[in-house]
Structure formats: C-alpha cells, structure tokens
Amino acid sequence: SLVWAATPGMLFQKDRENSPDPLNLSWVFGYNSNLAVHSLMDGKDRVLLYVSSHTAVIYDVLGNRQYHLQGHTNVISCLCLSEDKRWVATADGGPDALIIVWDSYSGVPVRTIFGSHPEDGVCAIAISRDARYLVTISAGTVQRVCVWRWTVPTEKPVCSTELRPEFGHQDYVIFNPQNPHEFVSNSKTQVIFYLWVKGRTSCRSEHMASLLSPQTFKCVVGRFSQSVFLSNNSKALTATSAGKIVVWDAVDPRIPPEEQEAKPRGMTAIKVVSMQKESLTVLMVLESCVVTGDVKGQVRFYTEELLLLSFYSPSKVGPIRSLSFSKILRDPPASESDSSNSVFLTLNRNFILSTSDATVFHVATDSTVFEKVMEEAKRAVSAIACHPQQTLVAVGSHCGLLKVWDYRETKYLTSRIFTEAGIQCLSYDPKGYFLAAGFTDGSVYILDAISLQSSCKEFQFSQGPVTHISFSHNSEYLATADEKYSVIVYKRALQNGCWCWEHLAGLESHYKPIRNILFGIHSDSNKPRLLSLGEDRQLVEYDLSSSIKDHLVVTHQDRVEQSAVPLCLAWYPQLSPEPFILTANNCYKMKLLNATTKMCRKTLLGPIYGSPLEKIQILPRTSLADPQQYYLVYVTKDKVGLQMLPVDGNPHRSSAFICHPDGVSDLAISYNGHYVFTAGGNDCAVMKWKVNLNALDAASFLGGEDLIPFYNLLDGGREGDFFRELEHYFYYAQLCCQGIDTMETREVSTYIPLEEIPSVMRSIGFYPSEEEIEEMINEVKFSESVDAGEQVAKINLGDFIKLYINHRPALGLSMKSLQRAFQVLGYDNEKGDKVIDRGDLLSLLQCRGEQMTEEELAQCLTTLLGRRRAREGSELDTYHPSGAAALIEEEIPAEITAEIFAADILGLRIAA
C-alpha cells in the first residue's frame, strides 16, 4: 500500500496538480502560533510540520514546497508527533470534532476517529512512545479524558474518565515514555496523574489531582505550563510561570514507607526548584536531559538532577512556544561513557524553535546561529490585495505587519511594520503604482507599490476603523468606507509640479454598516462612477465630477431590498446589451439590477453552502475561446467558491470549499485569474487556491441540462406529487382565465397569463409580498424587451418552475424568522412568553409595511379562520368589517404567540 511502501522524503514527489476540484489549495501563508512547530527532517532535507487553520502543513524549507494534510472541517486545535516522527495526530476544536492520524511519509490519513468529543472538540492530545495509543482531553467546561488505541478500527475509546471542574481547564497532556498506561495533564493551577488498566472485559482509570499553594513550600510557585515524566525513574516535573520546576515522585521522603500510596495517588510534590526568574513556557525531556524554554527566548539544558549543562540566550527571540529536535546526530567521542554519550547526543541535536509571536528559528548546535525560517503575522490577517500586472500579493494584519510575496515563486519580497495601528484593508491602484492601506485607527496610507514607502503623508479623516478601500479605474480617485458609516473620497492632484493625493470630501451616507464600495465607468464617458452598499438596504451613487472640497454629491439613493439585507455587489459582465449590477443578500438570493435605473431585473437563487455570500468578484478571463463565458468568485462565512455565469439558479454551476472555519476576512484574485487568495482573520493565515475551470464545467455538465437541475430542486422531483400538483394548478389557472362555467371550446396551451402567477405561487405554498409579486411579473414581462423590443404577457410551465425556484425562500418557511419578529414587536406576558396584543397586531397589519385596508384585513382573516360565510340563520356578514370584528374577537385570543399565529391563524405547518 501507499503507507507501508512509503519512505522519508517521498511526500513531495507526488503530483498534486491534476486534481478534480475547481479550487485546489496550492500554498498557505502564515500559521497558528498558539500550537507547536515540529521538525520532521533535518540536514539535507529540512522539513517542518505546523498548523494553519484547519490544515496541517508539511513544509520543505530548502525546497520551498508544501504538502497539505486536509480533512478537518473545524480549526485544528492540537497536534502531536510520534517519537519516530512518522505518525502525526491532529484534532479539531469544533462540533463533530475529528481525530485524524496521518502517515507523514506518504501524507495518507491512516485513521479517522469520529465523534470523539462531539460537543466541544479536543483541546489537548498526545501519542505514546510506542505510537499505539492516543490520549485526548475535551475542551468543554466538564472535560473528558479518553485513551484510544488508534491502530484498532473502533470508534470507542479504550478508556475514559470525566474530570471535575474544580481541577481547572486541563490544556496539556503527555504520556510516560516508559509506560503507555501512565500520563499526566495540567491546567494553570493543578496537575493530574493518570493510570489506566485494561482488564479482560473492561477498562478502568484512576487519576489524582494536585493543587499547590504558596504555603506548600513557602514560596510562590506560579502557574503551571507543561509537565513531563523523567526517562529513567518514577519522577515527573512541571514548569511554572515563576521560573520554577515542581518535582513530583511516587515516593515522598516526608511520609513513612508503609503509608505510601501507589501510583497515581502516590504522586506527590516533593520539592520546588527555582531555575531562573523568567517564566518557563516549554519543558521537555530528551534522552537523559531536561530542556526548558522561557519567555525571553532562552533555551537551557539540564541533567535529570536539574544541574545546568548548557544554554542558548539569543537576542530578539520572543517567548518560546515549542522546541523540536532533529534525529540526525554527530558521532560522539569513542572514549565517552554511556551517560556522557547521552548528554552529547542531546546537546548536539539541531532543533526548531517557535515563538508565540509567530517566528520560527532553526538552530544548528555546531554554530549556535539562530536562523530565521519563518516570520508571520501574530494577530488577525484581515487584508489581502493582488497586484494588477505582476504576480505579487500584499498581506496586512492587525499587528501592523505588511508583507509582499511573489505568489508564483512563493517567495517573500519585502515588508513594513506599522506600529501605530493594525491594517484593516488593502488595495492596489489599477496601474500598479500605489498600494493603499486602511488602518484600525481610521488612518489611510498611500504607499509605493514596490518599496512600501509612503507616497504622501497619511490621512486621518475617518472617525473609525477603515473597512473598505478602492481606486477608480483611472487611478484618479481613492475611496474609503469606515465603521462610522462614512464614505470618504481622496483625489490625485497636481501641486507645485508634482502629483500628490489630497482629501476631497466625505459623507455619512448610511445608517448601518457599509458592506461594499465599488468604482465603475459611466457608459457615455470614461469618467468614474462610485457606489456604496449598506446593510440599511441603500445603494448610494455619488457624483464625483460635481463634488467639491468637503462636499460629496449624491446622485441616486435606491432601496434594493425589502426585507433581506444586501451583503455584497459587483459589476456584472456585459453578457447582454443591458448593463447590470450583481448583488447578493443574506437570504441566499442574487439580484441583477439595471446599472442605470437600479431597477431589479432578475432574482436568482445563489449558492447555498451553510451561510450567505459575503464577498464576490468577477474572475479575470484566462481564455478568449468563449467570449461569453465568465465566472464569479465568492466567499461565504467559512468557504470559497466558484460560480459559472450567467447566474440562473442551477446549483450544479457552483462549488465551494472550506477555507477558514473561523471566518473569511478578505478575498483577492490574481490579475490573470489563475489563483484565488483568501484571508482568515483570527487564524492568521492566507490561502492560495489554484483555479481549475474545467472541473466546474464538467460538474455542470454532469448535473444535467435545461430543466433537469430545477426538477431535482422540487420536492419529489419530476415524478413527485408536488410536480403533479403544480401541473394541476397551472392548468386550473388556464380554466379560470377562460371562465369556469363557459360552454365554449377550451384552448389548452402550455402558458398562463402573468396575472395568474401570484395565485399559482400561493397555491403551492409560496407567499410573496406585493413587492415580490411586482418584481416577478416585471422580470418575465421585460425579459425580452431589450433583445426583441417587446413585452412578454404569458409564461410556460418550465419558466414558471425556474421563477418559483429562484424566488421562493431558499431554506423554506422558518419559525425562527417569525419568532424574531415577535421578539421585536411583542412583549413578555405573565407566563414569560413573547406575545403581541390582538389589537396591536391588527393595527400593525394596517399601518406598517405593505399596509392592508380594513376590508382586505377582514376578508383575509375570515377566510383564514374558515368562516367565509355567516352561520345559518345569522345576519352576521363576515365580509363586512363590523361583522368580521365579532368573529375575530371570538376566534383570535387577546394575546398571540408566534406559534398561535402560525398554526391557528395562518394554518401553516412550519418546522421549528
């Protein structure tokens, strides 16, 4: 098999270019500096293992190559490596957590454990010295410790135990190298020793927790960081934040031998040794030596009796997060004893040192030189931008680090650190001369695109963090949006014979967060257009030509949504004579707006992959083979995807892949359309994805043509009851148009008039608002007005199905949305339920939103309550407001809950 035939170094010989996916992870910039960095190989082939978001990365430093271990859907929370450096175990910290064991030689996942800690995920993991067992600790408030024999295909742990909350949050665990049945874990305040014993039919575990106070040894102990077992005796050590090491032993010299307890209950702190003043962050045992790392970047080697052997005290090295030693050794002198050989072997291993400020060093013991291998962002990466003409990508983070990479060669080029504030957004100008950066303190820098030096003095006109920044097509204007809902415009001007940038004007044009700013070009000239889109549902267009100093002119302000929240927009490619703006909202819908009138011309079902589209960009064309074939790149909360254009609601024309489970912060595309870049915010990573359009084209073809994909979106498909019912309603609408009681010869066709669309929609369970009805009818009516110059007056069954699929709620009727409305409009009654007063409800229906007249409301309610006519012998006219009032008071309770409104009044069965 691939695993048993694998050898060290063969991993990078694999050809991963021929992937069947539309987007393939090509490179990862940055890593999780909260987790350890391991050395897999050293010397001629220097290879590292680390975690970036939900991916474990094997990085060949000298060969500048990466191999990605992909399988987790949540961010990887911990990893460990077997002593022979072959087996890698990773675990994630989200719901439905996975534990995956990988072969580092071949990159193959040899074992996946599902449902290990399903609710809270895993916070700590370790592998035994013989590589047969794993121990995991859950991340919840009530922690569970499990031991797994991963070489046996079972989903149940060999042994498990639950920890009491008073033990503290245990976040570190390690096996006893001499006995895989013993392991130790620690929180910041307590250390727990475990012993598990496997019987014939069951397994039991014992554990003992120890809490040290300053009174125990009459000194300040500090907070615990890491614990280890010594290699040749029963002792264990724990490092602390006070620079001390606590020594544990099963034999306490202060207790008589006959009163001693067996492990683990016999493990007792016998002494505290003060090692140094600085806090100890790393503690490990290698051969017969104890190795420590501290917050000042110092590495010290001790004997097991804690006598100092050697130390490294480099400058400009931050707090040490991990140490990983190589297996390649120099031959010891022949005259040395075994113990001396052991010390020599330890002190002559090269090692990898990683710090908590995201820097990795390689240390060669024969030269004591700390060679910097990686230096990445230590805080959230929120901004990326691609150069418009070169293979350059700029990455900005909240720690103020701005780096520029050549993404074709994956080579770091230059960087600059801003100490005043963090970088929030980036943009290159279309000519590639400038790089503009918006910061968290509201400042804006315009930099030289190559040297990253400031082209002019920074601007400080935003009252809050700058969230968006963009250049006009001719590089004459620069616009920003900030968290205070303002749009600010800067202009390039000639002063004293030199071109420079100056502030033009600003305007608080929205009252909710701004989601996008977008430059375009006027159709009748080459002048730039500027638009901004906000969560207030307003699309605002500005008149840059008429704007003067400190006065930004607004030409149009249009509401583009009725109830949904628009999230992003882009210029739609010129696939027809009519120019469009493409928007996406939080209800998984995409809309085509006329670029001039902003009228909604089409509503379409967008990609549905767990969360709505957050950002969209048109992929630059890579081929001239099909001038009408374009693609859209998008990101959701945690995924990146591709969508074929034109958008039509066909789900097979899009695909998506998890890129940053904790959230995507930014999106960028290379100028040639070959690569897509995503930034992950708090995971401090940027991922480069290689685009494979042929794979998406093939998936679309396999999904079927014409109406086949839309039939599959109906309940039961083409042969289901829903489709047959829809046909019946469709043809019944024809009967209604011709007159139910007519005796004339009927004309049966495949069309119905547009006026019948609302009735048929409601009959099959879709209840659009009046505005949505108008949009649907206009969408069909004017569908051929530009091309054929005429209006459409009827619709066939196939087009009706497409219209229904694209306009109906993407996730069906939801009780949550109704309950949310009652939360806003209602009050708490005596039982604690959210209710709306009957009179208030009737008033709201007549005065707010799409207002109903008193007669309309009376007719609707009497119809819904099943009382379309008066009782026999009664003169009560339920169609008249006065008659309906008595019926409403009788049938509708004084206090209405969301459940009563849905089930008893509307008569709907809505899933909770």
Short mmCIF file of N, CA and C in Angstrom, two decimals, residues 404-462:
data_model
loop_
_atom_site.label_atom_id
_atom_site.label_comp_id
_atom_site.label_asym_id
_atom_site.label_seq_id
_atom_site.Cartn_x
_atom_site.Cartn_y
_atom_site.Cartn_z
N VAL A 404 4.78 41.54 1.31
CA VAL A 404 4.52 41.34 -0.11
C VAL A 404 5.25 40.08 -0.55
N TRP A 405 4.51 39.19 -1.22
CA TRP A 405 5.04 37.92 -1.70
C TRP A 405 4.93 37.87 -3.23
N ASP A 406 5.88 37.16 -3.83
CA ASP A 406 5.74 36.73 -5.22
C ASP A 406 5.04 35.38 -5.16
N TYR A 407 3.75 35.35 -5.51
CA TYR A 407 2.98 34.12 -5.30
C TYR A 407 3.29 33.06 -6.35
N ARG A 408 3.88 33.42 -7.47
CA ARG A 408 4.25 32.40 -8.45
C ARG A 408 5.44 31.59 -7.95
N GLU A 409 6.42 32.28 -7.36
CA GLU A 409 7.61 31.60 -6.82
C GLU A 409 7.45 31.31 -5.34
N THR A 410 6.32 31.74 -4.73
CA THR A 410 6.11 31.67 -3.28
C THR A 410 7.35 32.14 -2.52
N LYS A 411 7.73 33.36 -2.86
CA LYS A 411 8.95 33.94 -2.31
C LYS A 411 8.62 35.27 -1.64
N TYR A 412 9.08 35.42 -0.40
CA TYR A 412 8.89 36.68 0.33
C TYR A 412 9.78 37.76 -0.28
N LEU A 413 9.20 38.95 -0.53
CA LEU A 413 9.94 40.02 -1.18
C LEU A 413 10.29 41.16 -0.23
N THR A 414 9.30 41.76 0.40
CA THR A 414 9.57 42.91 1.26
C THR A 414 8.47 43.03 2.29
N SER A 415 8.71 43.86 3.29
CA SER A 415 7.71 44.05 4.34
C SER A 415 7.92 45.39 5.02
N ARG A 416 6.90 45.80 5.75
CA ARG A 416 6.98 47.01 6.56
C ARG A 416 6.07 46.82 7.78
N ILE A 417 6.53 47.30 8.91
CA ILE A 417 5.75 47.19 10.14
C ILE A 417 5.26 48.57 10.55
N PHE A 418 3.95 48.68 10.74
CA PHE A 418 3.33 49.91 11.23
C PHE A 418 3.01 49.70 12.71
N THR A 419 3.59 50.49 13.55
CA THR A 419 3.43 50.29 14.99
C THR A 419 2.23 51.03 15.57
N GLU A 420 1.69 51.99 14.82
CA GLU A 420 0.63 52.82 15.38
C GLU A 420 -0.72 52.11 15.41
N ALA A 421 -1.03 51.28 14.42
CA ALA A 421 -2.34 50.64 14.33
C ALA A 421 -2.24 49.42 13.43
N GLY A 422 -3.33 48.65 13.42
CA GLY A 422 -3.38 47.45 12.60
C GLY A 422 -3.95 47.74 11.22
N ILE A 423 -3.55 46.92 10.25
CA ILE A 423 -4.03 47.07 8.87
C ILE A 423 -5.38 46.36 8.73
N GLN A 424 -6.35 47.07 8.18
CA GLN A 424 -7.71 46.54 8.06
C GLN A 424 -8.07 46.22 6.62
N CYS A 425 -7.55 46.98 5.63
CA CYS A 425 -7.88 46.73 4.22
C CYS A 425 -6.75 47.24 3.34
N LEU A 426 -6.65 46.65 2.13
CA LEU A 426 -5.59 46.98 1.18
C LEU A 426 -6.17 47.04 -0.23
N SER A 427 -5.53 47.87 -1.09
CA SER A 427 -5.93 47.91 -2.49
C SER A 427 -4.79 48.48 -3.34
N TYR A 428 -4.46 47.79 -4.43
CA TYR A 428 -3.55 48.33 -5.44
C TYR A 428 -4.34 49.21 -6.40
N ASP A 429 -3.69 50.25 -6.92
CA ASP A 429 -4.36 51.03 -7.96
C ASP A 429 -4.24 50.26 -9.29
N PRO A 430 -5.15 50.50 -10.25
CA PRO A 430 -5.16 49.70 -11.50
C PRO A 430 -3.87 49.74 -12.29
N LYS A 431 -3.06 50.80 -12.13
CA LYS A 431 -1.79 50.87 -12.86
C LYS A 431 -0.66 50.17 -12.12
N GLY A 432 -0.89 49.81 -10.87
CA GLY A 432 0.12 49.09 -10.10
C GLY A 432 1.20 49.96 -9.49
N TYR A 433 0.98 51.29 -9.43
CA TYR A 433 1.99 52.18 -8.87
C TYR A 433 1.84 52.34 -7.35
N PHE A 434 0.61 52.29 -6.86
CA PHE A 434 0.35 52.58 -5.46
C PHE A 434 -0.31 51.39 -4.77
N LEU A 435 -0.09 51.33 -3.46
CA LEU A 435 -0.78 50.38 -2.59
C LEU A 435 -1.38 51.19 -1.45
N ALA A 436 -2.70 51.22 -1.37
CA ALA A 436 -3.38 51.98 -0.32
C ALA A 436 -3.76 51.05 0.82
N ALA A 437 -3.59 51.55 2.05
CA ALA A 437 -3.88 50.74 3.23
C ALA A 437 -4.77 51.53 4.18
N GLY A 438 -5.84 50.88 4.65
CA GLY A 438 -6.71 51.46 5.66
C GLY A 438 -6.43 50.79 7.00
N PHE A 439 -6.42 51.59 8.07
CA PHE A 439 -5.99 51.09 9.37
C PHE A 439 -7.13 51.12 10.40
N THR A 440 -6.91 50.41 11.48
CA THR A 440 -7.92 50.30 12.53
C THR A 440 -8.11 51.61 13.28
N ASP A 441 -7.17 52.55 13.21
CA ASP A 441 -7.35 53.83 13.89
C ASP A 441 -7.96 54.89 12.96
N GLY A 442 -8.39 54.49 11.76
CA GLY A 442 -9.01 55.40 10.82
C GLY A 442 -8.05 56.08 9.87
N SER A 443 -6.78 55.81 9.98
CA SER A 443 -5.80 56.45 9.09
C SER A 443 -5.72 55.71 7.76
N VAL A 444 -5.27 56.43 6.73
CA VAL A 444 -5.10 55.89 5.38
C VAL A 444 -3.70 56.22 4.90
N TYR A 445 -2.96 55.21 4.47
CA TYR A 445 -1.63 55.39 3.92
C TYR A 445 -1.66 55.05 2.44
N ILE A 446 -1.00 55.85 1.63
CA ILE A 446 -0.81 55.54 0.21
C ILE A 446 0.68 55.30 0.00
N LEU A 447 1.02 54.06 -0.34
CA LEU A 447 2.41 53.61 -0.37
C LEU A 447 2.86 53.35 -1.80
N ASP A 448 4.16 53.41 -1.99
CA ASP A 448 4.75 52.95 -3.25
C ASP A 448 4.57 51.44 -3.31
N ALA A 449 4.09 50.93 -4.44
CA ALA A 449 3.73 49.52 -4.54
C ALA A 449 4.94 48.59 -4.43
N ILE A 450 6.13 49.07 -4.69
CA ILE A 450 7.32 48.21 -4.66
C ILE A 450 8.07 48.35 -3.34
N SER A 451 8.40 49.58 -2.97
CA SER A 451 9.22 49.80 -1.77
C SER A 451 8.40 49.84 -0.49
N LEU A 452 7.09 50.05 -0.59
CA LEU A 452 6.18 50.20 0.55
C LEU A 452 6.44 51.48 1.35
N GLN A 453 7.20 52.40 0.78
CA GLN A 453 7.41 53.69 1.44
C GLN A 453 6.23 54.62 1.14
N SER A 454 5.94 55.51 2.06
CA SER A 454 4.79 56.40 1.91
C SER A 454 4.99 57.37 0.76
N SER A 455 3.96 57.47 -0.09
CA SER A 455 3.99 58.42 -1.21
C SER A 455 3.59 59.82 -0.77
N CYS A 456 2.89 59.92 0.32
CA CYS A 456 2.49 61.21 0.88
C CYS A 456 2.20 61.00 2.36
N LYS A 457 1.94 62.07 3.05
CA LYS A 457 1.63 61.98 4.46
C LYS A 457 0.30 61.25 4.65
N GLU A 458 0.21 60.45 5.71
CA GLU A 458 -1.01 59.70 5.94
C GLU A 458 -2.20 60.63 6.19
N PHE A 459 -3.39 60.13 5.83
CA PHE A 459 -4.63 60.88 6.02
C PHE A 459 -5.34 60.37 7.27
N GLN A 460 -6.01 61.27 7.96
CA GLN A 460 -6.74 60.88 9.17
C GLN A 460 -8.10 61.60 9.16
N PHE A 461 -9.00 61.12 8.30
CA PHE A 461 -10.31 61.74 8.18
C PHE A 461 -11.43 60.82 8.63
N SER A 462 -11.15 59.53 8.83
CA SER A 462 -12.17 58.59 9.29
C SER A 462 -12.23 58.61 10.81
#
